[in-house]
Amino acid sequence: MTLGVRALVERSDGKVLLVRHTYTKGLYLPGGGVEKGEIASVSLLRELKEEGGVELTGTPRLVGIYSNEAVFPNDHVVFYHVRPGDWVGGEATSVGEISETVWADPHALPEDTTPATQRRVAEIFAGGPNDGYW
């Protein structure tokens, strides 16, 4: 089994952070794999800092754990919501992994936002369904 973390990071103006990786198409919520010996919350801290320069000052809300079976067999994603006031911005530490960061209106996401990202944003902002699949 593999495990990853992702977060919807919300800014005080209501916009959400999306990232574009150098190695795949589309815009994603920031996050990544949980390393061996690492707990999910520590992975989240690391990934948010690496990909978006986001440093947590509060506790993110755990939204759910989702099966990512359709993309990678036996993979799961732990999904968090980071609200305004629970983080500060800083410098991203990843080198060469992220080609772009975008602050997007959650009700008008960019066209190339990945379907899973669209579903999670709708889940938070529009009461969209949670079927347990990423």
mmCIF file of C-alpha atoms in Angstrom:
data_model
loop_
_atom_site.group_PDB
_atom_site.id
_atom_site.type_symbol
_atom_site.label_atom_id
_atom_site.label_comp_id
_atom_site.label_asym_id
_atom_site.label_seq_id
_atom_site.Cartn_x
_atom_site.Cartn_y
_atom_site.Cartn_z
ATOM 1 C CA MET A 1 0.000 0.000 0.000
ATOM 2 C CA THR A 2 1.158 3.543 -0.706
ATOM 3 C CA LEU A 3 -0.049 6.679 1.005
ATOM 4 C CA GLY A 4 -0.069 10.324 0.007
ATOM 5 C CA VAL A 5 -1.275 13.614 1.436
ATOM 6 C CA ARG A 6 -2.908 16.568 -0.279
ATOM 7 C CA ALA A 7 -4.424 19.773 1.035
ATOM 8 C CA LEU A 8 -6.798 22.430 -0.071
ATOM 9 C CA VAL A 9 -5.024 25.592 1.131
ATOM 10 C CA GLU A 10 -7.468 28.484 1.312
ATOM 11 C CA ARG A 11 -6.424 32.135 1.301
ATOM 12 C CA SER A 12 -8.344 34.890 3.143
ATOM 13 C CA ASP A 13 -9.826 36.090 -0.177
ATOM 14 C CA GLY A 14 -11.279 32.599 -0.730
ATOM 15 C CA LYS A 15 -8.851 31.537 -3.444
ATOM 16 C CA VAL A 16 -7.195 28.114 -3.299
ATOM 17 C CA LEU A 17 -3.634 27.053 -4.045
ATOM 18 C CA LEU A 18 -3.011 24.842 -7.084
ATOM 19 C CA VAL A 19 0.348 23.621 -8.338
ATOM 20 C CA ARG A 20 1.633 22.479 -11.702
ATOM 21 C CA HIS A 21 4.319 19.804 -11.632
ATOM 22 C CA THR A 22 7.110 19.665 -14.192
ATOM 23 C CA TYR A 23 6.526 15.941 -14.834
ATOM 24 C CA THR A 24 2.745 15.708 -15.448
ATOM 25 C CA LYS A 25 -0.086 17.720 -16.956
ATOM 26 C CA GLY A 26 -2.734 19.665 -15.093
ATOM 27 C CA LEU A 27 -3.163 21.647 -11.910
ATOM 28 C CA TYR A 28 -3.259 19.780 -8.594
ATOM 29 C CA LEU A 29 -3.767 20.460 -4.937
ATOM 30 C CA PRO A 30 -0.333 20.533 -3.271
ATOM 31 C CA GLY A 31 0.880 17.339 -1.662
ATOM 32 C CA GLY A 32 2.810 14.163 -2.228
ATOM 33 C CA GLY A 33 3.919 10.844 -0.829
ATOM 34 C CA VAL A 34 4.296 9.886 2.788
ATOM 35 C CA GLU A 35 7.912 8.842 3.314
ATOM 36 C CA LYS A 36 8.915 5.674 5.156
ATOM 37 C CA GLY A 37 8.779 6.290 8.904
ATOM 38 C CA GLU A 38 6.876 9.580 8.468
ATOM 39 C CA ILE A 39 3.401 10.275 9.826
ATOM 40 C CA ALA A 40 0.849 11.883 7.514
ATOM 41 C CA SER A 41 0.761 15.232 9.320
ATOM 42 C CA VAL A 42 4.553 15.572 9.043
ATOM 43 C CA SER A 43 4.365 14.693 5.338
ATOM 44 C CA LEU A 44 1.762 17.410 4.906
ATOM 45 C CA LEU A 45 4.004 20.000 6.584
ATOM 46 C CA ARG A 46 6.917 18.998 4.348
ATOM 47 C CA GLU A 47 4.956 18.877 1.086
ATOM 48 C CA LEU A 48 3.189 22.211 1.617
ATOM 49 C CA LYS A 49 6.509 23.925 2.339
ATOM 50 C CA GLU A 50 8.223 22.260 -0.634
ATOM 51 C CA GLU A 51 5.521 22.876 -3.224
ATOM 52 C CA GLY A 52 3.884 26.127 -2.141
ATOM 53 C CA GLY A 53 5.970 27.776 0.548
ATOM 54 C CA VAL A 54 3.050 27.226 2.940
ATOM 55 C CA GLU A 55 3.970 26.978 6.615
ATOM 56 C CA LEU A 56 1.241 25.824 8.970
ATOM 57 C CA THR A 57 0.510 27.887 12.083
ATOM 58 C CA GLY A 58 -2.668 26.010 13.012
ATOM 59 C CA THR A 59 -4.102 22.538 12.726
ATOM 60 C CA PRO A 60 -5.442 21.522 9.312
ATOM 61 C CA ARG A 61 -8.861 19.848 9.222
ATOM 62 C CA LEU A 62 -8.791 16.222 8.132
ATOM 63 C CA VAL A 63 -11.443 15.882 5.426
ATOM 64 C CA GLY A 64 -11.050 12.202 4.602
ATOM 65 C CA ILE A 65 -9.022 9.295 3.299
ATOM 66 C CA TYR A 66 -9.618 8.334 -0.326
ATOM 67 C CA SER A 67 -8.760 5.376 -2.502
ATOM 68 C CA ASN A 68 -6.617 6.337 -5.490
ATOM 69 C CA GLU A 69 -6.922 2.834 -6.990
ATOM 70 C CA ALA A 70 -7.840 4.115 -10.455
ATOM 71 C CA VAL A 71 -4.486 5.876 -10.794
ATOM 72 C CA PHE A 72 -2.180 3.633 -8.785
ATOM 73 C CA PRO A 73 -3.158 0.215 -7.366
ATOM 74 C CA ASN A 74 -3.605 0.174 -3.586
ATOM 75 C CA ASP A 75 -2.799 3.888 -3.201
ATOM 76 C CA HIS A 76 -4.632 6.133 -0.735
ATOM 77 C CA VAL A 77 -4.706 9.900 -0.249
ATOM 78 C CA VAL A 78 -5.216 11.654 3.091
ATOM 79 C CA PHE A 79 -6.965 14.948 2.323
ATOM 80 C CA TYR A 80 -6.828 18.055 4.520
ATOM 81 C CA HIS A 81 -8.346 21.550 4.447
ATOM 82 C CA VAL A 82 -6.052 24.378 5.554
ATOM 83 C CA ARG A 83 -8.156 27.422 6.381
ATOM 84 C CA PRO A 84 -7.131 31.080 6.251
ATOM 85 C CA GLY A 85 -5.338 32.043 9.437
ATOM 86 C CA ASP A 86 -3.850 28.562 9.878
ATOM 87 C CA TRP A 87 -0.848 29.204 7.637
ATOM 88 C CA VAL A 88 1.673 31.802 6.511
ATOM 89 C CA GLY A 89 3.405 32.137 3.182
ATOM 90 C CA GLY A 90 7.090 31.647 2.674
ATOM 91 C CA GLU A 91 9.529 30.426 0.075
ATOM 92 C CA ALA A 92 8.888 27.094 -1.617
ATOM 93 C CA THR A 93 11.826 24.748 -1.086
ATOM 94 C CA SER A 94 11.301 22.314 -3.966
ATOM 95 C CA VAL A 95 13.772 22.685 -6.802
ATOM 96 C CA GLY A 96 12.622 21.641 -10.265
ATOM 97 C CA GLU A 97 9.381 19.890 -9.251
ATOM 98 C CA ILE A 98 6.857 22.748 -9.478
ATOM 99 C CA SER A 99 6.663 24.855 -12.624
ATOM 100 C CA GLU A 100 3.794 27.110 -11.499
ATOM 101 C CA THR A 101 1.633 27.973 -8.513
ATOM 102 C CA VAL A 102 -1.836 29.413 -9.061
ATOM 103 C CA TRP A 103 -4.304 30.992 -6.649
ATOM 104 C CA ALA A 104 -7.669 30.149 -8.173
ATOM 105 C CA ASP A 105 -11.295 30.964 -7.492
ATOM 106 C CA PRO A 106 -12.769 27.659 -6.252
ATOM 107 C CA HIS A 107 -15.980 28.375 -8.177
ATOM 108 C CA ALA A 108 -14.142 29.003 -11.473
ATOM 109 C CA LEU A 109 -11.140 26.680 -11.567
ATOM 110 C CA PRO A 110 -8.725 26.818 -14.513
ATOM 111 C CA GLU A 111 -9.650 24.523 -17.395
ATOM 112 C CA ASP A 112 -6.744 22.137 -16.874
ATOM 113 C CA THR A 113 -7.436 21.481 -13.189
ATOM 114 C CA THR A 114 -7.387 17.712 -12.720
ATOM 115 C CA PRO A 115 -10.735 15.941 -12.226
ATOM 116 C CA ALA A 116 -9.809 14.736 -8.710
ATOM 117 C CA THR A 117 -8.858 18.287 -7.726
ATOM 118 C CA GLN A 118 -12.153 19.574 -9.111
ATOM 119 C CA ARG A 119 -14.083 16.986 -7.082
ATOM 120 C CA ARG A 120 -12.279 17.812 -3.830
ATOM 121 C CA VAL A 121 -12.752 21.563 -4.300
ATOM 122 C CA ALA A 122 -16.463 20.988 -5.021
ATOM 123 C CA GLU A 123 -16.673 18.810 -1.927
ATOM 124 C CA ILE A 124 -15.407 21.673 0.249
ATOM 125 C CA PHE A 125 -17.065 24.666 -1.421
ATOM 126 C CA ALA A 126 -20.234 23.310 -3.008
ATOM 127 C CA GLY A 127 -21.234 20.399 -0.812
ATOM 128 C CA GLY A 128 -20.138 17.997 -3.570
ATOM 129 C CA PRO A 129 -20.282 14.245 -2.991
ATOM 130 C CA ASN A 130 -17.571 12.183 -1.344
ATOM 131 C CA ASP A 131 -17.672 8.659 -2.718
ATOM 132 C CA GLY A 132 -14.366 7.676 -1.087
ATOM 133 C CA TYR A 133 -12.411 7.691 -4.347
ATOM 134 C CA TRP A 134 -9.795 10.252 -5.226
#
